[in-house]
Amino acid sequence: MAIADGSVVLDPGLAEAGNRKIDWAAQHSPVLNALRESLLKPGSLAGRRVGIMVPLEAKTAYLALVLRDAGAEVAVTGTSPAYVQDDVAAGLASRGVTVYAIAGVPADEFEGFYERVLAFRCETLIDDRAELVKLAHTKRADLADGIRGASEETTSGVTRLRAMEREGVLKFPVVAANNARCKHLFDNRYGTGQSTIASILRNTNLLLAGKEVVVVGYGWCGKGIARRAKGVGARVTVVEIDPVKALEAYADGFEARPLDECAGRGDVFITSTGVPDAIGREHFERMKDGVILANAGGLDVEIREATLRELAVDEREARPHVTEFTMRDGRRLHLLAHGNLVNIAAADGHPVEIMDLTFAVQALACRHVLLHHEELEPGVHDFPAELDEEIALLKLASLGMGVGALTPEQAEFRGTWE
Amino acid sequence: MAIADGSVVLDPGLAEAGNRKIDWAAQHSPVLNALRESLLKPGSLAGRRVGIMVPLEAKTAYLALVLRDAGAEVAVTGTSPAYVQDDVAAGLASRGVTVYAIAGVPADEFEGFYERVLAFRCETLIDDRAELVKLAHTKRADLADGIRGASEETTSGVTRLRAMEREGVLKFPVVAANNARCKHLFDNRYGTGQSTIASILRNTNLLLAGKEVVVVGYGWCGKGIARRAKGVGARVTVVEIDPVKALEAYADGFEARPLDECAGRGDVFITSTGVPDAIGREHFERMKDGVILANAGGLDVEIREATLRELAVDEREARPHVTEFTMRDGRRLHLLAHGNLVNIAAADGHPVEIMDLTFAVQALACRHVLLHHEELEPGVHDFPAELDEEIALLKLASLGMGVGALTPEQAEFRGTWE
Amino acid sequence: MAIADGSVVLDPGLAEAGNRKIDWAAQHSPVLNALRESLLKPGSLAGRRVGIMVPLEAKTAYLALVLRDAGAEVAVTGTSPAYVQDDVAAGLASRGVTVYAIAGVPADEFEGFYERVLAFRCETLIDDRAELVKLAHTKRADLADGIRGASEETTSGVTRLRAMEREGVLKFPVVAANNARCKHLFDNRYGTGQSTIASILRNTNLLLAGKEVVVVGYGWCGKGIARRAKGVGARVTVVEIDPVKALEAYADGFEARPLDECAGRGDVFITSTGVPDAIGREHFERMKDGVILANAGGLDVEIREATLRELAVDEREARPHVTEFTMRDGRRLHLLAHGNLVNIAAADGHPVEIMDLTFAVQALACRHVLLHHEELEPGVHDFPAELDEEIALLKLASLGMGVGALTPEQAEFRGTWE
Amino acid sequence: MAIADGSVVLDPGLAEAGNRKIDWAAQHSPVLNALRESLLKPGSLAGRRVGIMVPLEAKTAYLALVLRDAGAEVAVTGTSPAYVQDDVAAGLASRGVTVYAIAGVPADEFEGFYERVLAFRCETLIDDRAELVKLAHTKRADLADGIRGASEETTSGVTRLRAMEREGVLKFPVVAANNARCKHLFDNRYGTGQSTIASILRNTNLLLAGKEVVVVGYGWCGKGIARRAKGVGARVTVVEIDPVKALEAYADGFEARPLDECAGRGDVFITSTGVPDAIGREHFERMKDGVILANAGGLDVEIREATLRELAVDEREARPHVTEFTMRDGRRLHLLAHGNLVNIAAADGHPVEIMDLTFAVQALACRHVLLHHEELEPGVHDFPAELDEEIALLKLASLGMGVGALTPEQAEFRGTWE
């Protein structure tokens, strides 16, 4: 099977397997499918150039195809060597989209893929953790000229972009796609929640009912994880630094404790914090024999494999995606997916329907930048509220559900104070 | 028992019963109790004058006593004749706080109590639905001179105040106490959730397990109600006008439908919308025999008793707080608490611990206005974030729980983008 | 209003209030209402004599009326002075049923009511904890002559009856109504579960979300209580003596601990064990300040008020149905309903729909004994399975729900092993 | 690596991968590990001969090793070509246990493995669906001579055995291991529940939150599945033929409907019924486009693949373990695992900790037969209650949890009726 010009993928022969995954994603993406016939119909993005850097699996591929079918030229890479599925990369390239991605290559080689995407003369970027944007403002500022704007997928990316905005260095507008309600309320909560727990189940074959699960971080992701952990019968303890979130955890039926207090009693630890070393050496030293460690946060060093390696006298693969570290005193700690995102690196990522919402946001954010960049100042911008509502309405319609409406009297009542 | 000078209460002889309720509230209010020894210690508000208008029951009384013990002069009324407990009013007055409140008096007589509170020469107001603020800007602007500011308890009050701010008529600063995280995340969700369902259970003696509960409005209150309804085994359908909230309801495991579609199948209907006639004539006409109707929203006309009365051929009290309306075709519709807030008018209001948080916010908002009004522009102000966190920390400490902390490396990591 | 001949009630003037409650129960009892037109139609029990001794509130009254309308002569009492509602007793008597019951009279006076029921020349008894049966086998064996059989409402009553059967002393057949699936699966679980938690909420006005609730006993009742406690957001610890039930509790997401280990950390303690002193002196001594103690089990000494009284230096009514005992060290322990069943003595008992199922079982058990006693040996008998299924079908039909059916091929498949 | 004499496995070279899985199972089996040092210590079964036929994966292998290490000679096969993991078979054989099992061979070839197990001169059998027992009573009665007894793993097997017992053909005692409380309360509920939902999640990558899941059959397995489906946010409808179970489903918060009524609205259908064609042609014809079909019941024809094939105009593998059947009208129905048990054929089976309980029952049932067969009549026997409790105590001890105890007074109280 032929692949797109200039693409770099592991093995074009994997295309058929990849395409099957992409077709499955397409089949369960009612919102993107509805947009293909309306805001993103063929020709609507004719000739525009888009660069995408998000974890490269089937749903990402379908986003790229939707944009391509709307008329855009699209180049795609993954976010790291851990977050590429080679068969999907091959499948996508076989359909004529330019792909630069090979799983498992060294980090510096992978960074070359980032640069190739920038070099694709993109007008807009769909970015993750603001990595492409950062690159375009630092090392490869030479490639930033034609960039009109970008959109950003993650909480930590938005935090970074706001820091750039504060310092006045951000050169173009970026839509905080992450902050769209149809993104963070669903992706970070139901998406991360289900897929993190499901990945732990499939990779360990252990029972969660009755277990003590320690969730480190109680943002939207942590809330989703805790809820699903409870949903399979676990008891949950939450570790937070924000006292109000800790109190929410308490009122949600969980204990709220510093990690120092609960490191010794958890059976499973899941991080979603956005900070490095969320679980540190002093905590590993106190854990019970047999614990499971999984990261669902943006950084692959929230649980740092190197620290475990330093502490361990032995290391082996206990099951696929499960590394067993044996401590000096004989305790065995099991790290999943080497500390990478457990739902992406050791499973198939978020559920399809969730990414349908997220990527509908991204596709329309991309369109918004391409159509309106002249009206947008450099800086971080909200995703337009009316597009957010449009996405929700399309999704509800696909479910056969719907919303009510205010009567004129009710609408008037809400607008006045007297 | 003697009562405070000028107080107007039904029967001073009820004071003992009321004081017992107040003592119970005091015993379960760890945050206010901690504040009595720190930010609100005796003398801290010496000589300041405060007016309070919130539903007058035991927890409100304890708020008034905390402020009084900090040195303030305090005048208190309820929000309506339906939201006053006469024994608590008597108890509070017996402890030397000025009270103007009698349950069940005509509405215009009750408005006189509002005016008396304004006439108390208050420097700050603790307000509900912005009623006192409105009065001080309209009919009784003559009494507004000494007012330095206010704080506001409810979502709909904040909406009103923002309308006033937009129109440029608001004369003093108002702290949106409702928007404090320690308020709306807890009061509107866990408070309204538990107390609404508990009130329906106690007043109907019916089983909710298996029943179809229709929750109209999926704001913070509606979310709390739906969760607790599910927690007692009900199936829940959500009616919303905001498509993203409707989609959240779907992902939370509920159906999202216009009321037109589900009026005929619900067993119990609960409103929390902030708009009048959230359930209207056309819906009543379609309901099943025996349905329960309860309001948990800010307006007593979200389910309008007058409409039911027009449609009915017969009306009787089926149980205390349950009015049975018999329709022409023989169907019986049961309205709880005449459409007033079912958890306040037909039960003891929010749980004590919730009001401890809410009133800690109010007490500190009140203190903030009194101490800092000169720095605050007229308009709607956020509750200070550091006070919000302080309240959460005090609550966690009372529970023996706590939070973690960032290491210096983690804190630095979060502040930079490079 | 006239009352039935020979009835003993507190005040016939309470009849109207009582009748309103009974009407409410009737309105929400679809199964009994369907039986009135089929198995229990007028005349079907013509001239038979029935004695009832179960907690006397509205649903019990409706059971008596259904039997009476089927043609029976009925005499009714409650189970103890704590489990009688005087208005309902008056209402029932006003409708021509013989009632012997006054709330709050001394225990020995109340026992006189039991004897009067026996003296009513009953052919069958609807009994609770086998108290009437025991009386008819001991002190008042003289009144047992005409008794053809009985049916039994409770788990602990069935245990007693089996002991009598083992010893060969039981003189007539007793249907273990408690063991009917339509009884214990619903009454003991959803009925006790909802009504126990609801009673605690209404009587304390406290928040359960986040609280540590210790459920002592994990039989059907305890399971229901734990589930509903979790449903309002509590964390639950279960105390059991049966290791398999303890393990079920663990797998249900709770901790399983001896009471010795968790007496010091619970916020709320609920017993449902069937044994005296389920919580004992050594546990009271270890409890935190402010705990809530509630009994939902068959014995009023599972939490023995007398023990608390011995330990206390002070005792007062903190709220209606809440007795506060102050220990020597200042800790305050709050006992609800004096240790009586918290859902009956301090609220309106089980939900109506649950008692509709339970009393449909009782009514048909009563009918079964009256029609078939000649075929039944003395001893404990199962409730007929086909009647159990009939009740479930009537209930499902009232809900508009239903069951599937096996095809002939499937039915045949299930019957063979080859 | 050498394998046990006479073993038949696909590829001895897979032993290392299989042994890693077995080690993982061993590590998370605290009950079997405790029994190795007590009731099943080395030598305790010296020289006894045991045949095992249950799905052959890592936990089964560990059961075989525990019995072997207690001194027994053990022969093992799987239940069908779909329920064998070749690497585990190789690993087990490499440790000296006799294995006859190859995945994916034709059914008649696989039956040869059953016969080889019988021919191993077993004294006792650990059986599944009574297949070995049946074989030993019919076609291969010639091999039954030395068999002293058996134990049975499944609900449907016990049903079969009771039919044999009724007909008086059963020649030896069989322990109904399935009916042990430590088996059916956990394996059928928490085991099937978690692993069925987890398998659907991993094989479809779809979101269950908000979806309508139809659970066909509400026995212990169905109850577990429904609970976990709700736990990931699904709405659940239950199909039952037993009206009381249907009513339980209703009270658990689900709808109870005949399949005829809900075939057209479900998104996911899961069977656990024990009867063939639980979902039939007339239901397939009414389903929505895109539905997921999964079987978690004992028969691989509860959802019959052949029926789908007859109805379909096209068939393809949409994802691994997902067969897409396209109907004449374009609707696509997705059958998982060809209708085999979705948690075993398309995932790693029950959670390890669950099988630790189940296989502790089996190991002790096996021991019970070997030690006590002379005292046991031919027929179906209960698993001894004291062994059941012993297993639960060992498990609780491994968790650091425990049970309380009756005081002598309480014990006496429970034994008397007077």
CSV table of N, CA, C and O in Angstrom, one decimal, chain A residues 88-145:
chain,number,residue,atom,x,y,z
A,88,VAL,N,-1.6,2.3,13.2
A,88,VAL,CA,-2.5,3.5,12.9
A,88,VAL,C,-1.7,4.5,12.1
A,88,VAL,O,-2.2,5.1,11.1
A,89,ALA,N,-0.4,4.7,12.4
A,89,ALA,CA,0.4,5.7,11.7
A,89,ALA,C,0.5,5.2,10.2
A,89,ALA,O,0.3,6.0,9.3
A,90,ALA,N,0.7,3.9,10.0
A,90,ALA,CA,0.8,3.4,8.6
A,90,ALA,C,-0.6,3.6,7.9
A,90,ALA,O,-0.6,4.0,6.7
A,91,GLY,N,-1.7,3.3,8.6
A,91,GLY,CA,-3.0,3.4,8.0
A,91,GLY,C,-3.3,4.8,7.6
A,91,GLY,O,-3.7,5.1,6.5
A,92,LEU,N,-3.0,5.7,8.5
A,92,LEU,CA,-3.2,7.1,8.1
A,92,LEU,C,-2.4,7.6,7.0
A,92,LEU,O,-2.9,8.2,6.0
A,93,ALA,N,-1.1,7.2,6.9
A,93,ALA,CA,-0.3,7.6,5.8
A,93,ALA,C,-0.8,7.0,4.5
A,93,ALA,O,-0.7,7.6,3.4
A,94,SER,N,-1.3,5.8,4.6
A,94,SER,CA,-1.8,5.1,3.4
A,94,SER,C,-3.0,5.8,2.8
A,94,SER,O,-3.4,5.6,1.7
A,95,ARG,N,-3.6,6.7,3.6
A,95,ARG,CA,-4.8,7.4,3.1
A,95,ARG,C,-4.4,8.8,2.6
A,95,ARG,O,-5.3,9.7,2.4
A,96,GLY,N,-3.1,9.1,2.6
A,96,GLY,CA,-2.7,10.3,2.0
A,96,GLY,C,-2.4,11.4,2.9
A,96,GLY,O,-2.1,12.6,2.5
A,97,VAL,N,-2.4,11.2,4.2
A,97,VAL,CA,-2.1,12.2,5.2
A,97,VAL,C,-0.6,12.0,5.5
A,97,VAL,O,-0.1,10.9,5.6
A,98,THR,N,0.1,13.1,5.7
A,98,THR,CA,1.6,13.1,6.0
A,98,THR,C,1.8,12.7,7.4
A,98,THR,O,1.2,13.4,8.3
A,99,VAL,N,2.5,11.7,7.7
A,99,VAL,CA,2.7,11.2,9.1
A,99,VAL,C,4.2,11.1,9.3
A,99,VAL,O,5.0,10.6,8.5
A,100,TYR,N,4.6,11.7,10.5
A,100,TYR,CA,6.0,11.5,11.0
A,100,TYR,C,5.9,10.8,12.4
A,100,TYR,O,5.8,11.6,13.3
A,101,ALA,N,6.0,9.5,12.5
A,101,ALA,CA,5.9,8.9,13.8
A,101,ALA,C,6.3,7.5,13.8
A,101,ALA,O,5.8,6.7,13.0
A,102,ILE,N,7.2,7.1,14.7
A,102,ILE,CA,7.6,5.7,14.9
A,102,ILE,C,7.6,5.5,16.4
A,102,ILE,O,8.3,6.3,17.1
A,103,ALA,N,7.0,4.5,16.8
A,103,ALA,CA,7.0,4.2,18.3
A,103,ALA,C,8.3,3.7,18.7
A,103,ALA,O,9.0,3.0,18.0
A,104,GLY,N,8.7,4.1,19.9
A,104,GLY,CA,9.9,3.5,20.6
A,104,GLY,C,11.2,4.0,20.1
A,104,GLY,O,12.2,3.6,20.6
A,105,VAL,N,11.2,5.0,19.2
A,105,VAL,CA,12.6,5.5,18.8
A,105,VAL,C,13.1,6.4,20.0
A,105,VAL,O,12.4,6.8,20.8
A,106,PRO,N,14.4,6.7,20.0
A,106,PRO,CA,15.0,7.6,21.0
A,106,PRO,C,14.3,9.0,21.0
A,106,PRO,O,13.8,9.4,19.9
A,107,ALA,N,14.3,9.6,22.1
A,107,ALA,CA,13.6,10.9,22.3
A,107,ALA,C,14.1,11.9,21.3
A,107,ALA,O,13.3,12.7,20.8
A,108,ASP,N,15.4,12.0,21.1
A,108,ASP,CA,15.9,13.1,20.3
A,108,ASP,C,15.5,12.8,18.8
A,108,ASP,O,15.2,13.8,18.1
A,109,GLU,N,15.4,11.6,18.4
A,109,GLU,CA,15.0,11.3,17.1
A,109,GLU,C,13.5,11.7,16.9
A,109,GLU,O,13.1,12.2,15.9
A,110,PHE,N,12.8,11.4,18.0
A,110,PHE,CA,11.3,11.8,17.9
A,110,PHE,C,11.1,13.3,17.8
A,110,PHE,O,10.3,13.8,17.1
A,111,GLU,N,12.0,14.0,18.5
A,111,GLU,CA,11.9,15.5,18.4
A,111,GLU,C,12.0,16.0,17.0
A,111,GLU,O,11.5,17.0,16.6
A,112,GLY,N,12.8,15.2,16.2
A,112,GLY,CA,12.9,15.5,14.8
A,112,GLY,C,11.6,15.5,14.1
A,112,GLY,O,11.3,16.3,13.2
A,113,PHE,N,10.7,14.7,14.6
A,113,PHE,CA,9.3,14.6,14.0
A,113,PHE,C,8.6,15.9,14.3
A,113,PHE,O,7.9,16.4,13.4
A,114,TYR,N,8.7,16.4,15.5
A,114,TYR,CA,8.1,17.7,15.8
A,114,TYR,C,8.6,18.8,14.8
A,114,TYR,O,7.8,19.5,14.3
A,115,GLU,N,9.9,18.8,14.6
A,115,GLU,CA,10.4,19.8,13.7
A,115,GLU,C,9.9,19.7,12.3
A,115,GLU,O,9.6,20.6,11.6
A,116,ARG,N,9.7,18.4,11.8
A,116,ARG,CA,9.2,18.2,10.5
A,116,ARG,C,7.8,18.7,10.4
A,116,ARG,O,7.4,19.2,9.3
A,117,VAL,N,7.0,18.6,11.5
A,117,VAL,CA,5.7,19.1,11.4
A,117,VAL,C,5.7,20.6,11.3
A,117,VAL,O,5.0,21.2,10.4
A,118,LEU,N,6.5,21.3,12.1
A,118,LEU,CA,6.7,22.7,11.9
A,118,LEU,C,7.1,23.1,10.5
A,118,LEU,O,6.6,24.1,9.9
A,119,ALA,N,8.0,22.3,10.0
A,119,ALA,CA,8.6,22.6,8.7
A,119,ALA,C,7.5,22.4,7.5
A,119,ALA,O,7.8,22.7,6.4
A,120,PHE,N,6.4,21.8,7.9
A,120,PHE,CA,5.3,21.5,6.9
A,120,PHE,C,4.6,22.8,6.5
A,120,PHE,O,3.7,22.8,5.8
A,121,ARG,N,5.1,24.0,7.0
A,121,ARG,CA,4.5,25.3,6.7
A,121,ARG,C,3.1,25.4,7.2
A,121,ARG,O,2.2,25.8,6.5
A,122,CYS,N,2.8,25.0,8.4
A,122,CYS,CA,1.5,25.0,9.0
A,122,CYS,C,1.0,26.4,9.2
A,122,CYS,O,1.8,27.2,9.7
A,123,GLU,N,-0.2,26.6,9.0
A,123,GLU,CA,-0.9,27.9,9.4
A,123,GLU,C,-1.4,27.8,10.8
A,123,GLU,O,-1.5,28.8,11.5
A,124,THR,N,-1.8,26.6,11.2
A,124,THR,CA,-2.3,26.4,12.6
A,124,THR,C,-1.8,25.0,13.1
A,124,THR,O,-1.5,24.1,12.3
A,125,LEU,N,-1.7,25.0,14.4
A,125,LEU,CA,-1.2,23.8,15.1
A,125,LEU,C,-2.3,23.2,16.1
A,125,LEU,O,-2.9,24.0,16.8
A,126,ILE,N,-2.4,21.9,16.1
A,126,ILE,CA,-3.2,21.3,17.2
A,126,ILE,C,-2.2,20.7,18.1
A,126,ILE,O,-1.5,19.7,17.8
A,127,ASP,N,-2.0,21.3,19.3
A,127,ASP,CA,-0.9,21.1,20.1
A,127,ASP,C,-1.2,20.4,21.4
A,127,ASP,O,-2.4,20.4,21.8
A,128,ASP,N,-0.2,19.8,22.0
A,128,ASP,CA,-0.4,19.0,23.3
A,128,ASP,C,0.7,19.4,24.2
A,128,ASP,O,1.9,19.4,23.9
A,129,ARG,N,0.3,19.9,25.4
A,129,ARG,CA,1.3,20.4,26.4
A,129,ARG,C,2.1,21.6,25.8
A,129,ARG,O,3.2,21.9,26.3
A,130,ALA,N,1.6,22.2,24.8
A,130,ALA,CA,2.2,23.4,24.2
A,130,ALA,C,3.6,23.1,23.7
A,130,ALA,O,4.5,24.0,23.5
A,131,GLU,N,3.9,21.9,23.3
A,131,GLU,CA,5.3,21.5,22.9
A,131,GLU,C,5.6,22.1,21.5
A,131,GLU,O,6.7,22.6,21.4
A,132,LEU,N,4.7,22.0,20.6
A,132,LEU,CA,5.0,22.6,19.3
A,132,LEU,C,5.1,24.1,19.4
A,132,LEU,O,6.0,24.7,18.8
A,133,VAL,N,4.2,24.7,20.2
A,133,VAL,CA,4.2,26.2,20.3
A,133,VAL,C,5.6,26.6,21.0
A,133,VAL,O,6.2,27.6,20.5
A,134,LYS,N,6.0,25.9,22.0
A,134,LYS,CA,7.2,26.2,22.6
A,134,LYS,C,8.4,26.1,21.6
A,134,LYS,O,9.2,27.0,21.5
A,135,LEU,N,8.4,25.0,20.9
A,135,LEU,CA,9.5,24.8,19.9
A,135,LEU,C,9.5,26.0,18.9
A,135,LEU,O,10.6,26.5,18.5
A,136,ALA,N,8.3,26.4,18.5
A,136,ALA,CA,8.2,27.5,17.5
A,136,ALA,C,8.6,28.9,18.1
A,136,ALA,O,8.7,29.9,17.4
A,137,HIS,N,8.7,28.9,19.4
A,137,HIS,CA,9.1,30.2,20.1
A,137,HIS,C,10.5,30.1,20.6
A,137,HIS,O,11.1,31.1,21.1
A,138,THR,N,11.2,29.0,20.4
A,138,THR,CA,12.6,28.8,21.0
A,138,THR,C,13.5,28.3,19.9
A,138,THR,O,13.8,29.0,18.9
A,139,LYS,N,13.8,27.1,20.0
A,139,LYS,CA,14.8,26.5,19.1
A,139,LYS,C,14.5,26.6,17.6
A,139,LYS,O,15.4,26.8,16.8
A,140,ARG,N,13.2,26.5,17.3
A,140,ARG,CA,12.9,26.5,15.8
A,140,ARG,C,12.0,27.7,15.5
A,140,ARG,O,11.0,27.6,14.7
A,141,ALA,N,12.3,28.8,16.1
A,141,ALA,CA,11.6,30.1,15.8
A,141,ALA,C,11.6,30.4,14.3
A,141,ALA,O,10.8,31.1,13.8
A,142,ASP,N,12.7,29.8,13.7
A,142,ASP,CA,12.8,30.0,12.3
A,142,ASP,C,11.6,29.5,11.5
A,142,ASP,O,11.4,29.9,10.3
A,143,LEU,N,10.9,28.5,12.0
A,143,LEU,CA,9.8,27.9,11.3
A,143,LEU,C,8.5,28.5,11.6
A,143,LEU,O,7.5,27.9,11.2
A,144,ALA,N,8.5,29.5,12.5
A,144,ALA,CA,7.2,30.0,13.0
A,144,ALA,C,6.5,31.0,12.1
A,144,ALA,O,5.4,31.4,12.4
A,145,ASP,N,7.2,31.4,11.1
A,145,ASP,CA,6.7,32.6,10.3
A,145,ASP,C,5.2,32.5,9.9
A,145,ASP,O,4.4,33.4,10.0
